[in-house]
XYZ file of C-alpha atoms in Angstrom:
720
model
C 97.137 167.877 119.317
C 94.004 167.325 121.385
C 90.540 167.078 119.984
C 87.126 166.778 121.505
C 86.337 163.635 119.534
C 87.163 160.405 121.376
C 87.885 158.814 118.017
C 90.643 161.307 117.259
C 92.407 161.606 120.599
C 95.424 159.506 121.449
C 95.212 156.875 124.134
C 96.433 157.999 127.563
C 99.884 156.760 128.503
C 100.184 154.919 125.181
C 103.728 153.755 124.348
C 105.526 156.051 121.937
C 105.683 153.489 119.154
C 103.225 150.958 117.781
C 105.268 148.147 119.300
C 108.359 147.964 121.428
C 111.123 145.587 122.452
C 110.641 141.955 121.561
C 107.168 142.707 120.240
C 108.764 144.378 117.236
C 110.795 141.295 116.387
C 107.935 139.003 115.378
C 106.208 141.434 112.963
C 109.533 142.318 111.331
C 110.388 138.616 111.046
C 107.059 137.964 109.292
C 107.645 140.818 106.852
C 111.205 139.640 106.208
C 110.003 136.116 105.473
C 107.503 137.419 102.928
C 110.136 139.587 101.285
C 112.360 136.534 100.836
C 109.409 134.532 99.536
C 108.592 137.216 96.978
C 112.204 137.357 95.791
C 111.871 133.674 94.934
C 108.259 133.695 93.711
C 108.165 136.762 91.447
C 110.528 135.387 88.745
C 108.497 132.178 88.616
C 105.184 134.041 88.616
C 106.268 135.817 85.451
C 106.786 132.458 83.755
C 103.311 131.123 84.509
C 101.908 132.498 81.256
C 104.411 130.395 79.310
C 103.218 127.076 80.789
C 99.473 127.589 80.488
C 97.752 125.066 78.270
C 94.629 125.830 76.307
C 94.574 122.957 73.836
C 91.401 121.024 73.124
C 92.550 118.058 75.227
C 92.995 120.271 78.302
C 89.252 121.014 78.339
C 88.062 117.469 77.575
C 87.171 114.494 79.785
C 90.251 112.394 80.525
C 88.605 109.048 79.714
C 86.319 109.980 76.806
C 86.608 108.511 73.296
C 86.876 111.980 71.756
C 89.831 112.783 74.023
C 91.639 109.618 72.948
C 90.981 110.535 69.318
C 92.488 114.011 69.817
C 95.573 112.495 71.469
C 96.032 109.857 68.755
C 95.642 112.446 65.996
C 98.693 114.275 67.335
C 100.751 111.064 67.028
C 99.732 110.301 63.431
C 101.886 111.505 60.530
C 101.070 115.183 60.166
C 99.784 115.208 63.736
C 101.033 118.751 64.042
C 98.570 119.745 61.329
C 96.605 122.962 61.776
C 93.331 122.650 59.847
C 91.902 125.903 58.494
C 89.147 126.891 56.090
C 89.451 130.077 54.045
C 85.891 131.282 53.368
C 85.200 133.791 50.576
C 81.645 135.146 50.430
C 79.598 137.780 48.611
C 75.888 138.177 49.321
C 74.895 138.755 45.711
C 77.084 135.956 44.350
C 80.828 135.713 43.670
C 82.186 137.495 40.603
C 84.979 136.332 38.355
C 87.247 138.927 39.983
C 86.339 137.494 43.387
C 87.318 133.976 42.354
C 90.531 135.223 40.818
C 91.477 137.150 43.966
C 90.641 134.143 46.132
C 92.749 131.781 44.046
C 95.710 134.170 44.074
C 95.557 134.642 47.823
C 95.344 130.914 48.532
C 98.314 130.335 46.246
C 100.251 132.970 48.188
C 99.369 131.186 51.441
C 100.699 127.941 49.953
C 103.988 129.629 49.019
C 104.526 131.235 52.430
C 103.478 128.312 54.637
C 104.215 124.606 54.679
C 101.014 122.832 53.659
C 100.094 119.164 53.755
C 100.460 118.045 50.132
C 102.681 121.072 49.445
C 100.300 122.641 46.926
C 97.448 125.101 46.943
C 94.062 123.432 47.637
C 91.170 123.614 45.204
C 88.168 125.694 46.089
C 84.790 124.126 46.834
C 81.985 126.442 45.628
C 78.540 126.510 47.205
C 75.496 125.640 45.124
C 74.072 129.150 45.427
C 77.289 130.682 44.116
C 77.748 133.031 47.075
C 80.639 131.224 48.751
C 83.793 129.280 48.008
C 85.830 127.545 50.689
C 89.430 126.408 50.587
C 90.441 123.738 53.138
C 94.028 124.503 54.162
C 96.157 122.201 56.325
C 99.338 123.731 57.763
C 102.034 121.376 59.022
C 105.242 121.676 61.023
C 103.676 123.836 63.762
C 103.876 122.010 67.090
C 103.462 124.860 69.581
C 100.020 126.399 70.192
C 101.406 129.939 70.165
C 103.251 129.323 66.895
C 100.019 128.042 65.366
C 98.157 131.114 66.560
C 100.845 133.354 65.028
C 100.519 131.505 61.724
C 96.761 132.026 61.670
C 97.261 135.722 62.397
C 99.782 136.014 59.519
C 97.357 134.391 57.094
C 94.577 136.756 58.151
C 96.833 139.747 57.680
C 97.921 138.471 54.278
C 94.398 138.120 52.890
C 93.127 141.437 54.240
C 93.209 143.082 50.780
C 90.253 142.001 48.643
C 87.722 143.391 46.160
C 85.103 145.659 47.689
C 82.060 143.743 48.951
C 83.907 140.410 49.197
C 84.290 139.047 52.708
C 87.067 136.607 53.524
C 87.439 134.888 56.853
C 89.644 132.180 58.268
C 87.745 129.426 60.091
C 88.192 125.787 60.981
C 89.467 124.093 64.163
C 92.895 125.710 63.923
C 91.422 129.208 63.681
C 89.035 128.547 66.570
C 91.963 127.387 68.718
C 93.938 130.501 67.763
C 91.013 132.772 68.683
C 90.660 130.994 72.019
C 94.384 131.375 72.651
C 94.174 135.106 71.964
C 91.185 135.536 74.278
C 92.831 133.714 77.171
C 96.096 135.579 76.672
C 94.291 138.887 77.102
C 92.262 137.945 80.170
C 94.876 137.776 82.924
C 96.156 141.351 82.776
C 92.664 142.784 82.311
C 91.265 140.659 85.112
C 94.041 141.541 87.563
C 93.683 145.289 86.977
C 89.887 145.281 87.059
C 89.723 143.134 90.200
C 92.274 145.278 92.031
C 90.384 148.450 91.091
C 87.051 147.049 92.297
C 88.549 145.870 95.597
C 90.279 149.238 96.129
C 87.041 151.199 95.672
C 85.095 148.928 98.003
C 87.786 149.039 100.681
C 87.856 152.841 100.575
C 84.072 152.937 101.011
C 84.213 150.352 103.784
C 87.057 151.769 105.886
C 86.487 155.467 105.143
C 90.204 155.991 105.624
C 92.717 157.439 103.161
C 95.405 154.944 104.177
C 93.947 151.760 105.646
C 92.619 150.366 102.352
C 96.135 150.275 100.888
C 97.291 147.639 103.357
C 94.799 144.808 102.590
C 95.059 145.566 98.876
C 98.862 145.426 98.948
C 98.862 142.213 100.982
C 96.396 140.512 98.657
C 98.615 141.527 95.728
C 101.544 139.849 97.471
C 99.402 136.731 97.951
C 98.505 136.720 94.234
C 102.162 136.873 93.199
C 103.045 134.102 95.651
C 100.202 131.937 94.347
C 101.346 132.318 90.741
C 104.894 131.387 91.736
C 103.726 128.304 93.645
C 101.483 127.184 90.789
C 104.380 127.518 88.350
C 106.465 125.326 90.657
C 103.704 122.702 90.715
C 103.547 122.753 86.923
C 107.273 122.130 86.654
C 107.454 119.604 89.482
C 104.220 117.648 89.087
C 103.036 118.475 85.546
C 99.968 120.257 86.902
C 97.666 121.412 84.106
C 96.979 125.165 84.243
C 94.499 126.589 81.756
C 93.467 130.139 81.051
C 90.187 129.512 82.859
C 91.784 128.122 86.027
C 94.305 130.973 86.123
C 91.538 133.573 85.836
C 89.459 131.979 88.574
C 92.522 131.707 90.842
C 93.062 135.464 90.539
C 89.457 136.142 91.535
C 89.698 133.704 94.453
C 92.867 135.283 95.825
C 91.436 138.802 95.716
C 87.935 137.844 96.859
C 88.767 135.405 99.646
C 91.859 137.327 100.758
C 89.922 140.587 101.092
C 87.171 138.808 103.027
C 89.698 137.467 105.534
C 91.255 140.921 105.817
C 87.885 142.510 106.558
C 87.192 140.054 109.358
C 90.654 140.386 110.917
C 90.720 144.185 110.720
C 87.224 144.423 112.174
C 88.146 142.231 115.136
C 91.456 144.079 115.552
C 89.545 147.366 115.745
C 87.432 145.899 118.558
C 90.459 144.715 120.520
C 92.269 148.043 120.202
C 89.589 149.513 122.480
C 90.443 146.892 125.102
C 94.231 146.686 124.812
C 96.770 149.457 125.122
C 99.392 147.904 122.822
C 98.512 147.070 119.187
C 100.530 143.847 119.493
C 98.283 142.586 122.297
C 95.173 143.685 120.435
C 96.220 141.815 117.306
C 97.136 138.704 119.254
C 93.719 138.656 120.854
C 92.017 139.404 117.527
C 93.708 136.432 115.855
C 92.747 134.216 118.778
C 89.149 135.306 118.415
C 88.634 135.196 114.651
C 91.531 132.933 113.654
C 89.554 129.668 113.962
C 86.768 131.089 111.779
C 89.231 132.275 109.136
C 91.035 128.929 109.162
C 87.781 127.009 108.869
C 86.597 129.346 106.131
C 89.698 128.817 104.035
C 89.587 125.118 104.841
C 86.097 124.732 103.400
C 87.063 126.554 100.207
C 90.300 124.594 99.744
C 88.645 121.277 100.575
C 85.754 121.967 98.223
C 88.128 122.865 95.399
C 90.300 119.814 95.993
C 87.201 117.650 95.595
C 87.363 118.646 91.933
C 90.334 116.298 91.605
C 87.756 113.505 91.423
C 86.279 115.051 88.257
C 87.025 113.360 84.946
C 86.957 116.655 83.057
C 90.558 117.827 82.685
C 89.817 121.531 83.112
C 87.773 120.909 86.282
C 90.271 118.537 87.893
C 93.114 120.976 87.148
C 91.155 123.899 88.589
C 90.955 122.197 91.991
C 94.603 122.412 93.085
C 95.172 125.731 91.287
C 92.288 127.376 93.144
C 93.288 125.736 96.438
C 96.801 127.166 96.125
C 95.332 130.640 95.654
C 93.137 130.331 98.757
C 95.969 128.970 100.925
C 98.310 131.765 99.835
C 95.598 134.339 100.599
C 95.120 132.777 104.047
C 98.853 132.740 104.794
C 99.285 136.380 103.803
C 96.266 137.581 105.780
C 97.194 135.643 108.922
C 100.867 136.694 108.976
C 101.784 139.620 106.726
C 98.641 141.703 107.286
C 98.830 141.520 111.129
C 102.542 142.314 111.051
C 102.071 145.466 108.966
C 99.084 146.649 111.006
C 100.912 146.167 114.321
C 103.971 148.080 113.163
C 101.882 150.962 111.848
C 99.861 151.183 115.039
C 96.315 152.323 115.717
C 96.697 155.606 113.826
C 96.396 153.728 110.544
C 92.629 153.879 111.172
C 92.623 157.701 110.972
C 90.264 159.511 111.035
C 88.208 156.874 112.924
C 90.891 155.849 115.400
C 89.746 153.250 117.979
C 90.932 154.719 121.304
C 91.993 152.475 124.173
C 89.361 152.399 126.908
C 86.743 154.203 124.833
C 83.195 153.017 124.319
C 81.671 153.011 120.836
C 78.648 155.157 120.239
C 75.542 153.304 121.320
C 73.055 153.372 118.513
C 70.680 150.928 116.943
C 72.281 149.585 113.791
C 70.722 148.017 110.718
C 71.822 144.499 111.541
C 70.617 144.721 115.127
C 67.217 145.720 113.771
C 67.273 142.797 111.331
C 68.249 140.406 114.109
C 65.486 141.723 116.344
C 62.873 141.228 113.621
C 64.069 137.667 113.056
C 63.915 137.071 116.811
C 60.357 138.355 117.154
C 58.820 136.279 114.333
C 61.353 133.579 113.465
C 58.811 131.202 111.924
C 57.339 133.814 109.580
C 60.798 135.040 108.551
C 62.084 131.525 107.903
C 59.006 130.462 105.952
C 58.935 133.633 103.856
C 62.634 133.501 103.012
C 62.441 129.821 102.115
C 59.451 130.452 99.858
C 61.334 133.251 98.082
C 64.367 131.055 97.448
C 62.137 128.253 96.218
C 60.338 130.562 93.797
C 63.626 131.830 92.402
C 64.900 128.263 92.001
C 62.038 127.501 89.613
C 63.885 129.620 87.071
C 66.196 126.664 86.372
C 63.392 125.334 84.191
C 64.064 128.275 81.847
C 67.814 127.650 81.513
C 68.829 127.398 77.835
C 70.292 124.157 76.526
C 73.954 123.244 76.473
C 76.303 125.772 74.930
C 77.620 124.972 71.465
C 81.283 125.420 70.674
C 80.541 128.299 68.305
C 78.586 130.131 71.028
C 81.321 130.161 73.674
C 82.379 133.772 72.980
C 80.380 136.855 73.950
C 81.683 138.632 70.835
C 81.930 136.284 67.876
C 85.521 135.970 66.637
C 86.339 135.519 62.984
C 86.480 131.720 63.206
C 82.903 131.534 64.500
C 81.605 133.918 61.823
C 83.316 131.750 59.194
C 81.616 128.638 60.582
C 78.202 130.333 60.464
C 78.816 131.433 56.876
C 79.657 127.842 55.905
C 76.530 126.521 57.632
C 74.339 128.899 55.588
C 76.141 128.372 52.300
C 76.371 124.577 52.491
C 73.041 123.494 54.026
C 72.282 119.831 54.467
C 75.922 118.808 54.886
C 78.320 118.934 57.779
C 81.055 121.496 57.362
C 83.356 119.726 59.837
C 84.187 116.019 59.852
C 83.523 113.452 62.533
C 86.906 111.846 63.171
C 87.007 108.066 63.537
C 90.195 106.246 64.604
C 90.453 102.485 64.099
C 93.166 99.844 64.041
C 94.644 99.827 60.557
C 94.015 96.092 60.078
C 90.263 96.689 60.416
C 90.091 100.136 58.845
C 88.350 98.968 55.658
C 85.564 97.249 57.605
C 85.142 100.354 59.755
C 85.007 102.556 56.651
C 82.262 100.430 55.078
C 80.273 100.325 58.316
C 80.577 104.126 58.669
C 79.365 104.714 55.101
C 76.332 102.549 55.769
C 75.395 104.316 59.003
C 72.152 106.265 58.962
C 72.764 110.015 58.761
C 76.220 109.743 57.113
C 76.673 111.636 53.842
C 80.205 110.475 53.064
C 83.279 108.889 54.630
C 86.874 108.838 53.412
C 90.025 107.103 54.590
C 92.665 109.425 55.983
C 96.111 109.204 57.578
C 97.665 106.027 58.953
C 100.498 105.446 61.383
C 101.368 103.665 64.585
C 98.809 100.970 63.884
C 95.916 103.454 63.613
C 94.009 104.856 60.642
C 91.933 108.016 60.584
C 88.584 108.100 58.797
C 86.766 111.385 58.124
C 82.991 111.013 58.322
C 80.668 113.787 57.144
C 77.155 113.823 58.575
C 74.101 115.003 56.698
C 73.086 117.207 59.618
C 74.684 120.521 60.533
C 77.379 120.552 63.236
C 75.988 119.971 66.757
C 72.445 119.677 65.455
C 70.015 117.015 66.672
C 70.519 115.160 63.393
C 74.303 115.070 63.767
C 73.998 113.985 67.401
C 71.845 111.051 66.328
C 74.477 110.177 63.726
C 77.199 110.222 66.385
C 75.248 107.810 68.577
C 74.598 105.552 65.599
C 78.288 105.553 64.646
C 79.449 104.662 68.129
C 76.871 101.925 68.461
C 77.581 100.453 65.027
C 81.379 100.698 64.992
C 81.634 98.979 68.365
C 80.370 95.851 66.601
C 83.378 95.697 64.276
C 85.421 93.104 66.125
C 89.037 94.016 66.851
C 88.738 97.491 65.322
C 88.934 99.442 68.587
C 87.045 102.222 66.811
C 86.904 105.605 68.536
C 84.621 108.434 67.454
C 85.843 111.989 68.007
C 85.922 115.455 66.505
C 84.424 118.747 67.777
C 80.811 117.549 67.922
C 81.720 114.305 69.669
C 83.751 116.338 72.158
C 80.721 118.448 73.063
C 78.642 115.300 73.503
C 81.274 113.762 75.790
C 81.499 117.010 77.758
C 77.782 116.854 78.544
C 77.946 113.211 79.646
C 81.082 113.724 81.734
C 79.764 116.805 83.493
C 76.674 114.846 84.511
C 78.872 112.093 85.933
C 81.165 114.570 87.688
C 78.217 116.275 89.373
C 77.012 112.981 90.795
C 80.458 112.308 92.277
C 81.915 115.683 93.244
C 78.861 117.356 94.805
C 78.479 114.723 97.581
C 82.228 114.917 98.251
C 82.034 118.704 98.637
C 79.084 118.460 101.017
C 80.810 115.834 103.166
C 84.055 117.824 103.336
C 82.286 121.058 104.285
C 80.131 119.341 106.909
C 83.156 117.735 108.558
C 85.021 121.048 108.803
C 81.973 122.861 110.177
C 81.312 120.122 112.712
C 84.908 120.344 113.945
C 84.693 124.144 114.286
C 81.235 124.455 115.835
C 81.248 121.219 117.895
C 77.771 120.502 116.584
C 75.962 118.515 113.900
C 72.793 120.581 113.653
C 74.418 123.981 113.058
C 76.535 122.667 110.133
C 73.441 121.102 108.571
C 71.592 124.419 108.834
C 74.440 126.264 107.127
C 74.862 123.708 104.332
C 71.128 123.448 103.591
C 70.959 127.237 103.452
C 73.837 127.588 101.011
C 72.489 124.807 98.761
C 69.187 126.692 98.641
C 71.107 129.816 97.653
C 72.797 127.910 94.813
C 69.423 126.750 93.504
C 68.023 130.281 93.647
C 71.078 131.736 91.880
C 70.834 129.122 89.107
C 67.155 129.988 88.784
C 67.969 133.677 88.357
C 70.459 132.663 85.686
C 67.658 130.878 83.843
C 65.622 134.077 83.889
C 68.331 136.330 82.430
C 70.876 134.310 80.423
C 68.871 134.041 77.212
C 66.254 136.847 77.486
C 68.641 139.534 78.803
C 72.190 138.489 77.926
C 71.280 136.736 74.687
C 73.285 133.602 75.482
C 72.341 130.631 73.322
C 73.105 128.087 76.052
C 74.816 127.326 79.335
C 78.189 125.672 79.665
C 77.831 122.004 80.745
C 80.322 122.590 83.566
C 78.471 125.574 85.054
C 76.267 123.697 87.564
C 79.192 121.822 89.112
C 81.668 124.703 89.316
C 79.088 127.206 90.552
C 78.012 124.708 93.229
C 81.588 124.248 94.439
C 82.222 127.983 94.608
C 78.913 128.957 96.193
C 78.919 126.197 98.808
C 82.594 126.599 99.704
C 82.601 130.409 99.618
C 79.039 131.035 100.772
C 79.431 128.953 103.884
C 82.212 131.367 104.925
C 79.672 133.901 106.137
C 77.822 131.237 108.047
C 81.116 130.354 109.708
C 81.739 133.985 110.695
C 78.211 134.290 112.115
C 77.965 130.922 113.859
C 81.456 131.099 115.322
C 80.659 134.468 116.906
C 77.329 133.089 118.072
C 79.169 130.205 119.723
C 81.559 132.646 121.420
C 78.606 134.520 122.897
C 77.001 131.264 124.030
C 80.223 130.226 125.753
C 80.053 133.494 127.699
C 76.679 132.442 129.069
C 74.278 134.098 126.609
C 71.114 132.272 125.619
C 70.661 131.148 122.030
C 68.365 134.035 121.088
C 70.603 136.636 122.666
C 73.724 135.025 121.166
C 72.155 134.996 117.696
C 71.184 138.672 117.784
C 74.511 139.724 119.299
C 76.430 137.731 116.679
C 74.461 139.367 113.892
C 74.925 142.821 115.402
C 78.688 142.426 115.823
C 79.448 140.597 112.569
C 76.654 141.844 110.288
C 78.638 144.825 109.022
C 81.775 142.893 108.227
C 79.780 140.058 106.626
C 77.970 142.573 104.432
C 81.236 144.231 103.412
C 82.876 140.874 102.730
C 79.892 139.687 100.707
C 79.851 142.805 98.554
C 83.601 142.521 97.919
C 83.408 138.838 96.991
C 80.381 139.382 94.763
C 82.098 142.299 93.034
C 85.284 140.329 92.365
C 83.338 137.505 90.742
C 81.243 140.025 88.835
C 84.482 141.173 87.187
C 84.419 137.857 85.301
C 81.409 139.215 83.432
C 83.721 141.673 81.664
C 85.621 138.844 79.969
C 84.700 137.722 76.426
C 83.843 134.099 77.338
C 80.245 133.057 77.985
C 81.314 130.422 80.521
C 83.109 132.975 82.710
C 80.295 135.525 82.392
C 77.751 132.921 83.492
C 80.012 131.805 86.329
C 80.558 135.361 87.523
C 76.823 136.104 87.480
C 75.763 132.957 89.351
C 78.395 133.283 92.082
C 77.959 137.057 92.521
C 74.169 136.821 92.789
C 74.417 133.809 95.075
C 76.839 135.560 97.416
C 74.579 138.609 97.658
C 71.539 136.436 98.408
C 73.557 134.588 101.010
C 74.843 137.790 102.604
C 71.689 139.865 102.837
C 68.950 137.238 103.091
C 70.193 133.869 104.258
C 72.811 134.829 106.868
C 70.976 137.820 108.265
C 67.441 136.463 108.381
C 67.165 132.738 107.704
C 70.143 131.408 109.681
C 69.369 133.755 112.577
C 65.683 132.787 112.654
C 66.582 129.075 112.369
C 68.902 129.456 115.357
C 66.174 131.178 117.362
C 63.653 128.434 116.532
C 66.035 125.568 117.271
C 67.192 127.147 120.538
C 69.709 124.902 122.326
C 69.204 122.145 119.733
C 71.304 124.153 117.289
C 74.360 123.015 119.309
C 73.381 119.323 119.476
C 75.159 117.117 120.504
C 78.030 119.335 121.671
C 78.926 120.694 125.078
C 76.850 123.831 124.602
C 73.745 121.701 124.088
C 74.457 119.711 127.236
C 75.219 122.858 129.240
C 71.983 124.472 128.123
C 70.157 121.310 129.210
C 71.675 121.457 132.706
C 69.870 123.191 135.588
C 70.383 126.952 135.670
C 73.247 128.134 137.824
C 75.704 130.969 138.201
C 77.936 131.667 135.235
C 81.482 130.524 135.852
C 83.635 133.398 136.995
C 86.508 132.192 134.873
C 84.615 132.802 131.653
C 85.610 135.629 129.353
C 84.279 139.015 130.258
C 81.559 140.557 128.112
C 82.693 142.792 125.267
C 81.610 146.295 124.439
C 79.251 146.631 121.540
C 80.604 146.710 118.006
C 81.044 150.248 116.686
C 78.397 151.191 114.186
C 80.819 151.668 111.337
C 81.481 149.421 108.383
C 84.576 147.281 108.333
């Protein structure tokens, strides 16, 4: 059927099929290879949930004292103990019926579960008479999921109570169970939400009823492959996979994979106007944008792998897990996506079919206008944009303090509510012990020194085994208060003086203190490594030292501005009581590694134009005009996928999603479009120093080599 629209008509003399002869073999071979890979990967991907680890040690610094304490506690007799606190509370004061019901329920718990001491614990009433707590220690539960099930059974068993009496299960074991439940529910929710967001954005970008299905399906294949590979690494190399790293890997696969798809499809659409056969168009498209996609994925993978240098277990484990996700996304988009598109032919773009030999409609697009404005007044644009980013960065001064363990959930679970009830009912005394481990031969000296430490209310000798003895120290200050922190420092300083004791101070509060110190150390080490890795990859791609520096400085400025925006909204708008100590490092890695992607897309196209003989100003504007639409689409998709993290019930992931999403949007619509373009215009040929383009621009003017690539038609003014 013929139509009057050049976008709808078929190409003249086009082959009957999307590919023919030997050109069909390669796409089918690529699809067949991925089918075989999926047959192997899918069974393993389904097992990934079973090997995830969300214990306390998995989120602690590898070399910290508190981590060693947690590991030694598991080896002591009763190391499989699950410590709980049953908290009974009535605002007006407990009645005799309340105490009777509480005692009966605790006795029932003792009959149904194996307790340390094998008898029901005695209640500890508060001075105001509103609360009674029963410390309960379950034993014989070695698996985290079994412990979580036991906590759930106890909660179900004590659900019946007199009207007006609240009963909650708290303590470290209950907090771990609540965390386990949260992480178990995130993966499915995150996968569905991310896929839905990507699908909507692809439909809006491509404006096609069919095309959006292909990138979405391919990125789903990449996600399954990544989960299978990660499971293999867990089994083969004991890689630590946590709920957090698994969630972030899912976002990376969908976000980065969709970005690569947008760039490839956009370039493929261009080449279909120049080549009769889709196979030839795709081959030329991959030659044109392939180096940028490879460099883009290389910066992300390299930046993530720099996390291996971190001492924090959760951060160092996230590095290879995230890198696997990015590499799988790259492999799928560079092989499976082109194969499917070639076999389906150009009609997959219906109703906006790019016709061979046609010229796109010539019209002034948004990004051409933005590039022209940056070209006319580059100094004003650069100065104004820099001032804006600097002003936003000042918001970091308003960031709340470090996040406490009880504030890590957006919706407070039962264990956190129980802890808050204890803090109100038992003021002036710590409701959780500071755990001290010392060599048994020196345990008595350590005990006496601990009791004499300023800020300590009481200390008792605990379990012994394997040459170690545990001492429970109760501080006068509330958990994670300034008073308790001072007590922790005093304990560590004083107990170190007990010769031969090897004393280690741990427990939940000490863990938070070590997390803060370790994250500071990790930032000082990992951030320079990330910058060096990214600079090296950019220098290799762009054959320049100045252009990579421009891109890296720009993306670091974006990170500062995004953190500043976080300081303006986290506490006043979201109501968060603090920021996770690991947020600055992880957000830096993601924003630098991911944000520089768009600079790669822009600068690589700018270099292509310069190689064709265009001046720096013309190359900059042309690059922005031809890549601005796809960069905007990719930025919106990536920001949206990270924004999905804000739907999860963990403050750390919400903060991470906000910082990265806002940073990507700033990078996409301000830095890449205006600041990088204006910097290129101001630097002129120096942007390519000391590469061949710089030297060629310095040479006397002469005719452009006839062997150079021919100029391209303008990019169609459609998104995607």
